[in-house]
Amino acid sequence: MGTVLVDMKFCDKKHKIKVTTKEDGNLKVHIATNCDHVKEYYKNLGDSLTIEDVTNREGSRVFDPEVCSPCTITCLVPSGVVSAAWLELGMLSKSRAEQIGSNCVVFTGAGDD
């Protein structure tokens, strides 16, 4: 299972995303969240993805504008779905993920080059 936590501090929301491989080779997705916008995104996305959905941005349901429409463009949940899927598929190293702990966006002040 690939599991990630997306912590959107700016809007004070957290999203736990789990992805598992199904017998047919597709991916099962579950998103637990305290955000109504992400709940709507998850409803639009559904709980099943293909490998293409997480490996090819063009045509991906994960990043489809209609699927993503409930969320702001700055929402990191779609990227979290892909990261969880890549962990599950072995495309990202689970041991390296455990070692580094997180990827993040850091807001810097003026002059912090």
CSV table of C-alpha atoms in Angstrom, one decimal:
chain,number,residue,atom,x,y,z
A,1,MET,CA,0.0,0.0,0.0
A,2,GLY,CA,1.2,3.5,-0.8
A,3,THR,CA,0.1,6.0,1.8
A,4,VAL,CA,0.8,9.7,2.0
A,5,LEU,CA,-0.4,12.6,4.2
A,6,VAL,CA,-1.0,15.9,2.4
A,7,ASP,CA,-0.9,18.6,5.1
A,8,MET,CA,-2.3,21.8,3.6
A,9,LYS,CA,-1.4,24.2,6.4
A,10,PHE,CA,-2.5,27.3,4.5
A,11,CYS,CA,-6.2,26.1,4.6
A,12,ASP,CA,-5.7,24.0,7.8
A,13,LYS,CA,-6.8,20.8,6.1
A,14,LYS,CA,-5.2,17.3,6.1
A,15,HIS,CA,-5.8,14.5,3.6
A,16,LYS,CA,-4.6,10.9,4.0
A,17,ILE,CA,-4.4,9.1,0.7
A,18,LYS,CA,-4.0,5.4,0.3
A,19,VAL,CA,-3.5,3.5,-3.0
A,20,THR,CA,-3.5,-0.3,-3.4
A,21,THR,CA,-3.1,-2.5,-6.5
A,22,LYS,CA,-6.3,-4.4,-7.4
A,23,GLU,CA,-6.3,-7.9,-8.9
A,24,ASP,CA,-7.0,-6.5,-12.4
A,25,GLY,CA,-3.9,-4.3,-12.2
A,26,ASN,CA,-5.7,-1.1,-11.7
A,27,LEU,CA,-5.4,1.0,-8.6
A,28,LYS,CA,-7.8,1.5,-5.7
A,29,VAL,CA,-7.7,4.9,-4.1
A,30,HIS,CA,-9.1,6.1,-0.7
A,31,ILE,CA,-8.9,9.7,0.5
A,32,ALA,CA,-9.7,10.5,4.1
A,33,THR,CA,-10.1,14.3,4.5
A,34,ASN,CA,-11.6,17.1,6.6
A,35,CYS,CA,-12.0,19.3,3.5
A,36,ASP,CA,-15.4,19.4,1.6
A,37,HIS,CA,-13.6,20.5,-1.6
A,38,VAL,CA,-11.3,17.4,-1.5
A,39,LYS,CA,-14.3,15.2,-0.7
A,40,GLU,CA,-16.0,16.5,-3.9
A,41,TYR,CA,-12.7,15.9,-5.8
A,42,TYR,CA,-12.6,12.3,-4.5
A,43,LYS,CA,-16.2,11.8,-5.6
A,44,ASN,CA,-15.4,13.1,-9.1
A,45,LEU,CA,-12.2,11.0,-9.3
A,46,GLY,CA,-13.8,7.8,-8.0
A,47,ASP,CA,-12.0,5.0,-6.2
A,48,SER,CA,-10.4,3.3,-9.2
A,49,LEU,CA,-7.5,4.5,-11.4
A,50,THR,CA,-5.6,3.1,-14.3
A,51,ILE,CA,-1.8,3.1,-14.5
A,52,GLU,CA,-2.1,5.7,-17.3
A,53,ASP,CA,-4.0,8.0,-14.8
A,54,VAL,CA,-0.8,8.2,-12.7
A,55,THR,CA,1.9,8.0,-15.3
A,56,ASN,CA,0.7,10.2,-18.1
A,57,ARG,CA,-0.5,13.7,-17.3
A,58,GLU,CA,-2.2,14.0,-20.7
A,59,GLY,CA,-5.5,12.3,-20.3
A,60,SER,CA,-5.0,11.6,-16.6
A,61,ARG,CA,-8.2,11.7,-14.5
A,62,VAL,CA,-6.1,12.7,-11.5
A,63,PHE,CA,-5.4,16.1,-13.1
A,64,ASP,CA,-8.5,16.4,-15.3
A,65,PRO,CA,-9.8,20.0,-14.9
A,66,GLU,CA,-13.4,18.8,-14.4
A,67,VAL,CA,-12.4,16.3,-11.8
A,68,CYS,CA,-10.2,18.9,-10.0
A,69,SER,CA,-12.7,21.8,-10.3
A,70,PRO,CA,-13.7,21.7,-6.6
A,71,CYS,CA,-10.2,22.3,-5.5
A,72,THR,CA,-8.0,25.4,-5.9
A,73,ILE,CA,-5.1,25.2,-8.3
A,74,THR,CA,-2.7,25.3,-5.4
A,75,CYS,CA,-4.2,22.1,-3.8
A,76,LEU,CA,-1.5,19.4,-3.5
A,77,VAL,CA,-4.0,16.5,-3.2
A,78,PRO,CA,-3.8,15.5,-6.9
A,79,SER,CA,0.0,15.3,-6.6
A,80,GLY,CA,-0.5,13.3,-3.4
A,81,VAL,CA,-2.6,10.8,-5.2
A,82,VAL,CA,0.2,10.3,-7.8
A,83,SER,CA,2.8,10.1,-5.1
A,84,ALA,CA,0.8,7.4,-3.2
A,85,ALA,CA,0.3,5.5,-6.5
A,86,TRP,CA,4.0,5.7,-7.4
A,87,LEU,CA,4.9,4.3,-3.9
A,88,GLU,CA,2.5,1.5,-4.4
A,89,LEU,CA,3.8,0.7,-7.9
A,90,GLY,CA,7.5,0.8,-6.8
A,91,MET,CA,8.1,3.9,-8.9
A,92,LEU,CA,9.2,5.8,-5.8
A,93,SER,CA,11.4,4.0,-3.2
A,94,LYS,CA,9.5,3.4,0.0
A,95,SER,CA,12.7,3.3,2.0
A,96,ARG,CA,13.8,6.6,0.5
A,97,ALA,CA,10.4,8.1,1.3
A,98,GLU,CA,10.7,6.9,4.9
A,99,GLN,CA,14.2,8.3,5.0
A,100,ILE,CA,13.3,11.8,3.8
A,101,GLY,CA,9.8,12.0,5.4
A,102,SER,CA,8.3,14.6,3.1
A,103,ASN,CA,8.5,16.8,0.1
A,104,CYS,CA,7.2,20.4,0.7
A,105,VAL,CA,6.5,23.8,-0.6
A,106,VAL,CA,8.2,26.5,1.5
A,107,PHE,CA,7.0,30.1,1.5
A,108,THR,CA,9.9,32.5,1.8
A,109,GLY,CA,10.0,36.1,2.6
A,110,ALA,CA,11.1,39.0,0.4
A,111,GLY,CA,14.8,38.9,-0.1
A,112,ASP,CA,15.2,35.2,0.8
A,113,ASP,CA,16.9,34.2,-2.4
